[in-house]
Short mmCIF file of C-alpha atoms and ligand atoms in Angstrom, two decimals:
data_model
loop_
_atom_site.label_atom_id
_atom_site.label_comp_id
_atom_site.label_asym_id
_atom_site.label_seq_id
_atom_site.Cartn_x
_atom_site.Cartn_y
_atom_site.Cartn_z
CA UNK A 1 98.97 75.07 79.31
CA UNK A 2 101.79 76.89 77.57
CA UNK A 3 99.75 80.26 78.83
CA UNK A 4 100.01 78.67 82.37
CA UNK A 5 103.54 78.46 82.22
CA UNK A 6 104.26 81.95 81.29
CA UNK A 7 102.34 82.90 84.14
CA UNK A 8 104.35 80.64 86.68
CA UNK A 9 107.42 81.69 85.17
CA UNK A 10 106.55 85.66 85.41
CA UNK A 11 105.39 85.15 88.72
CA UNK A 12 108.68 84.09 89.80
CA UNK A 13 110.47 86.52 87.80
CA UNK A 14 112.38 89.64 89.10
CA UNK A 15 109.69 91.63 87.58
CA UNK A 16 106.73 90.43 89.05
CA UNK A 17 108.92 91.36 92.40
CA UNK A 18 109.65 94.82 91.45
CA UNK A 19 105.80 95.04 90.67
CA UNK A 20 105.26 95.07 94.65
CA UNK A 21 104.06 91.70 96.01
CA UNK A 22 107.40 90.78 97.69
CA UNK A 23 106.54 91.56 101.31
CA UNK A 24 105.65 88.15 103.00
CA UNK A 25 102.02 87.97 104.88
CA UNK A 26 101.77 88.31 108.63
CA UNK A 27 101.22 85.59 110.40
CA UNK A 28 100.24 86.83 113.88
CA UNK A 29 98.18 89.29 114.60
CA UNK A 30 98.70 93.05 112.64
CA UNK A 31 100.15 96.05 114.65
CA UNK A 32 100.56 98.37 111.42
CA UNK A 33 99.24 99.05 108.20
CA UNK A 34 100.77 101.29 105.66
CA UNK A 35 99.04 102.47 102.74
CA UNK A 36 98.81 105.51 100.11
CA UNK A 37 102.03 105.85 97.66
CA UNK A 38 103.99 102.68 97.89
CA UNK A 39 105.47 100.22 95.71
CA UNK A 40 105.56 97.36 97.56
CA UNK A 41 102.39 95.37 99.33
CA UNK A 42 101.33 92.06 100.84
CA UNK A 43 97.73 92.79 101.24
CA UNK A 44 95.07 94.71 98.62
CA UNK A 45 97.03 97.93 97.78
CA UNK A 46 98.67 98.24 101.32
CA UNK A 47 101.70 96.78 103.46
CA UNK A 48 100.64 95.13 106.89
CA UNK A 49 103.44 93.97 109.62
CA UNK A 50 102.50 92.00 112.40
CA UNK A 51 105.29 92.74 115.53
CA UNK A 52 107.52 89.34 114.05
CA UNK A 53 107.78 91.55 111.04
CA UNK A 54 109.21 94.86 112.45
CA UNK A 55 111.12 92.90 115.02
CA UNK A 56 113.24 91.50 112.01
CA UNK A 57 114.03 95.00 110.74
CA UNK A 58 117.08 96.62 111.94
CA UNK A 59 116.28 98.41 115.77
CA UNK A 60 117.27 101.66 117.18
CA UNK A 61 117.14 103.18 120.97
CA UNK A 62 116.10 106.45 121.42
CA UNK A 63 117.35 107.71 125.36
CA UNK A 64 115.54 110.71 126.19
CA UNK A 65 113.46 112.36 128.11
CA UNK A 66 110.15 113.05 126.91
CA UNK A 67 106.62 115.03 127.71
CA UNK A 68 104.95 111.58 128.44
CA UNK A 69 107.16 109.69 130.84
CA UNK A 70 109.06 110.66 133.93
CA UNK A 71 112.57 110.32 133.38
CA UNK A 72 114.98 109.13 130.66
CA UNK A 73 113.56 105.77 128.83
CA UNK A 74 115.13 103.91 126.31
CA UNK A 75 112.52 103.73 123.36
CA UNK A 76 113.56 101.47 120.74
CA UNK A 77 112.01 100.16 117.27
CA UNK A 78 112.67 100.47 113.61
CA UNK A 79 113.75 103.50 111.83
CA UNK A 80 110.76 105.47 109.82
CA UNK A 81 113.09 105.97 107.01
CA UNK A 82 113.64 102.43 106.99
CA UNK A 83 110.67 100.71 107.34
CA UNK A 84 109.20 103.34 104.22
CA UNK A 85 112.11 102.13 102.38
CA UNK A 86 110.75 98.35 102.80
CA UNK A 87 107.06 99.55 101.62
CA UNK A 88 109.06 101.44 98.55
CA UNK A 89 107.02 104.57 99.16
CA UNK A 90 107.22 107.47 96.80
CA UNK A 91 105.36 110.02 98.82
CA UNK A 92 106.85 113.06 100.85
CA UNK A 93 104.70 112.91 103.69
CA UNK A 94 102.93 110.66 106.38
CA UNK A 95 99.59 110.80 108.11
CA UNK A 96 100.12 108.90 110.51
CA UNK A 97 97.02 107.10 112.67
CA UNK A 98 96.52 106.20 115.87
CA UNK A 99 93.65 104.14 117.79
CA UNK A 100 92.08 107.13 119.51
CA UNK A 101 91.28 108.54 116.20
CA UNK A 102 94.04 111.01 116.25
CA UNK A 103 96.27 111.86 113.22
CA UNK A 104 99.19 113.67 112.08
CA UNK A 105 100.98 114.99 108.87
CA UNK A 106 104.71 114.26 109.88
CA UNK A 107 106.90 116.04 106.48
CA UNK A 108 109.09 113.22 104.96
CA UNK A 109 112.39 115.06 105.32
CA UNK A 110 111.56 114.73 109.02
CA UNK A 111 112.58 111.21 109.33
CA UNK A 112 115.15 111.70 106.66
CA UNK A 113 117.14 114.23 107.95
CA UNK A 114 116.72 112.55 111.80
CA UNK A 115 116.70 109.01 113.05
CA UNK A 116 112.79 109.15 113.90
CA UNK A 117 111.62 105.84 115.31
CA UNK A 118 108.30 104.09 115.33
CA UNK A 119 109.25 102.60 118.90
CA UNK A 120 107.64 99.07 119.78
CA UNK A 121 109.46 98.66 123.03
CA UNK A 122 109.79 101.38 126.08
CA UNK A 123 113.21 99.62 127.95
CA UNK A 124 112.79 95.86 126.01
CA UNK A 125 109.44 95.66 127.24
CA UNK A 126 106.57 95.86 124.67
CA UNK A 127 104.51 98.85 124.86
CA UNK A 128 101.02 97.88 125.64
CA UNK A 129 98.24 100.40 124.49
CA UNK A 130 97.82 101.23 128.24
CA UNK A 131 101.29 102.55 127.99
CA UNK A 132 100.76 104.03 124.27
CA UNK A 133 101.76 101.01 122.56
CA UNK A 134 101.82 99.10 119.98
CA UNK A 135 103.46 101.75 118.64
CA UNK A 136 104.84 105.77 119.51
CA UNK A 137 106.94 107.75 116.65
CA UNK A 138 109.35 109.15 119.08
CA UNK A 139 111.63 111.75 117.66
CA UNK A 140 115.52 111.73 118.63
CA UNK A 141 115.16 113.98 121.41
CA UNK A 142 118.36 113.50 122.80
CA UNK A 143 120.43 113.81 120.12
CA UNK A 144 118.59 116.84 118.30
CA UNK A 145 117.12 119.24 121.57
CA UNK A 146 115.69 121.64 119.78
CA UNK A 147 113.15 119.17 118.41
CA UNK A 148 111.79 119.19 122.21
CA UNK A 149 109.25 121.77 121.35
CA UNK A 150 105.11 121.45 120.46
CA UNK A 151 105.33 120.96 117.10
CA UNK A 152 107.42 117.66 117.10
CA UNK A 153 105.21 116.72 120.18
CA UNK A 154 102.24 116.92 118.19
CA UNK A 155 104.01 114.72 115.45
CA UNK A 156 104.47 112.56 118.43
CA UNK A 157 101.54 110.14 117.87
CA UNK A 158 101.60 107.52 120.17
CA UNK A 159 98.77 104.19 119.64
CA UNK A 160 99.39 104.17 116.03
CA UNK A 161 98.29 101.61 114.25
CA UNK A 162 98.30 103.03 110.56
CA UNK A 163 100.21 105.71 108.23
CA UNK A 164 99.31 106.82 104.81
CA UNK A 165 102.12 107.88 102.30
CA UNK A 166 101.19 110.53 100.41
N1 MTE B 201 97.44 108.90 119.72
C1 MTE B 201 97.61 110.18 120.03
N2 MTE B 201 98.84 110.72 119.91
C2 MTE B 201 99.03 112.02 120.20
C3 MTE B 201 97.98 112.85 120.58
C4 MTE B 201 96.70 112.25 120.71
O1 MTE B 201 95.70 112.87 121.07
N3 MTE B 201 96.56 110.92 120.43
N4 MTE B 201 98.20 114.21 120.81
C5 MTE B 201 99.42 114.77 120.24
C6 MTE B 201 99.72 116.13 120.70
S1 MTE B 201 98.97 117.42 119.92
C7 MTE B 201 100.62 116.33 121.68
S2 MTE B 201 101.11 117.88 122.18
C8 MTE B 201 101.11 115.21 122.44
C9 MTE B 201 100.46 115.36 123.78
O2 MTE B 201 100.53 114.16 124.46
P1 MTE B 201 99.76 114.03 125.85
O3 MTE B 201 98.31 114.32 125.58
O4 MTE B 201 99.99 112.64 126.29
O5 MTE B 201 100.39 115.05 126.72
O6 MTE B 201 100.83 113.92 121.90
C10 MTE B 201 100.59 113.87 120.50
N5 MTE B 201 100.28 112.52 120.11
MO1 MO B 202 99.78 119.34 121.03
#
């Protein structure tokens, strides 16, 4: 009984927190999973968000043109370095996944040293997989040009569904 207690008690405690199991669970249906070197889960070794969960995060709007739309669009979603900061990852790069099978290794001082996105929304409107949803890391094109160039395109993964921290 007493042993019970001391469980309870740790489980509440500020260390059982800092051990990694303070992410609350999904409850619709899960758009990303992030996995690899991180300290903080809600799921066996990795962090999954349902769109709820990165909607509550703090948004930004990308306005640019880019190689897959006509036009300017306002892309907007939560900030890479942010949301890695939530998972508590230690790594200092991402392989990120997408649904086609395609991956990339996007450098962690990319989304450091610029406000890189992983965009949920093309002009408030949810980005279906038809339009390379649920979601596209879109680089800050319009505020840093000389990204606009193949290698950040092929960083660009669009349909991704998982990254790894390594
Ligand atoms: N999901 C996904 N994202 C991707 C790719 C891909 O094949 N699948 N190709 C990448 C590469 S190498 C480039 S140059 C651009 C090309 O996008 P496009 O094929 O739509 O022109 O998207 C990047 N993102
Ligand atoms: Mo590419």
């Amino acid at each position: 009984m007493r042993h019970l207690l001391a469980i309870a008690l740790f489980a509440l405690s500020p260390i059982a927190a800092a051990s990694g199991q303070d992410l609350p669970a999904p409850t619709g249906p899960v758009v990303l999973t992030i996995s690899g070197a991180i300290g903080t889960t809600n799921g066996d070794g990795v962090a999954v968000f349902d769109q709820a969960m990165i909607d509550g995060l703090a948004q930004h709007t990308i306005t640019s043109e880019t190689p897959w739309y006509d036009g300017e669009q306002a892309f907007s979603g939560v900030l890479v370095s942010a949301l890695l900061e939530v998972v508590g990852a230690t790594g200092s790069a991402l392989s990120v996944t997408a649904l086609n099978g395609y991956s990339a290794e996007i450098p962690r001082a990319d989304v450091t040293d610029n406000p890189v996105i992983l965009a949920s929304r093309v002009n408030g409107d949810l980005l279906s997989v038809r339009d390379k949803g649920p979601l596209f890391v879109i680089y800050p094109f319009d505020t840093q040009p000389e990204l606009f160039n193949e290698v950040y395109f092929g960083r660009s993964v669009w349909q991704v569904t998982a990254m790894s921290v390594q």
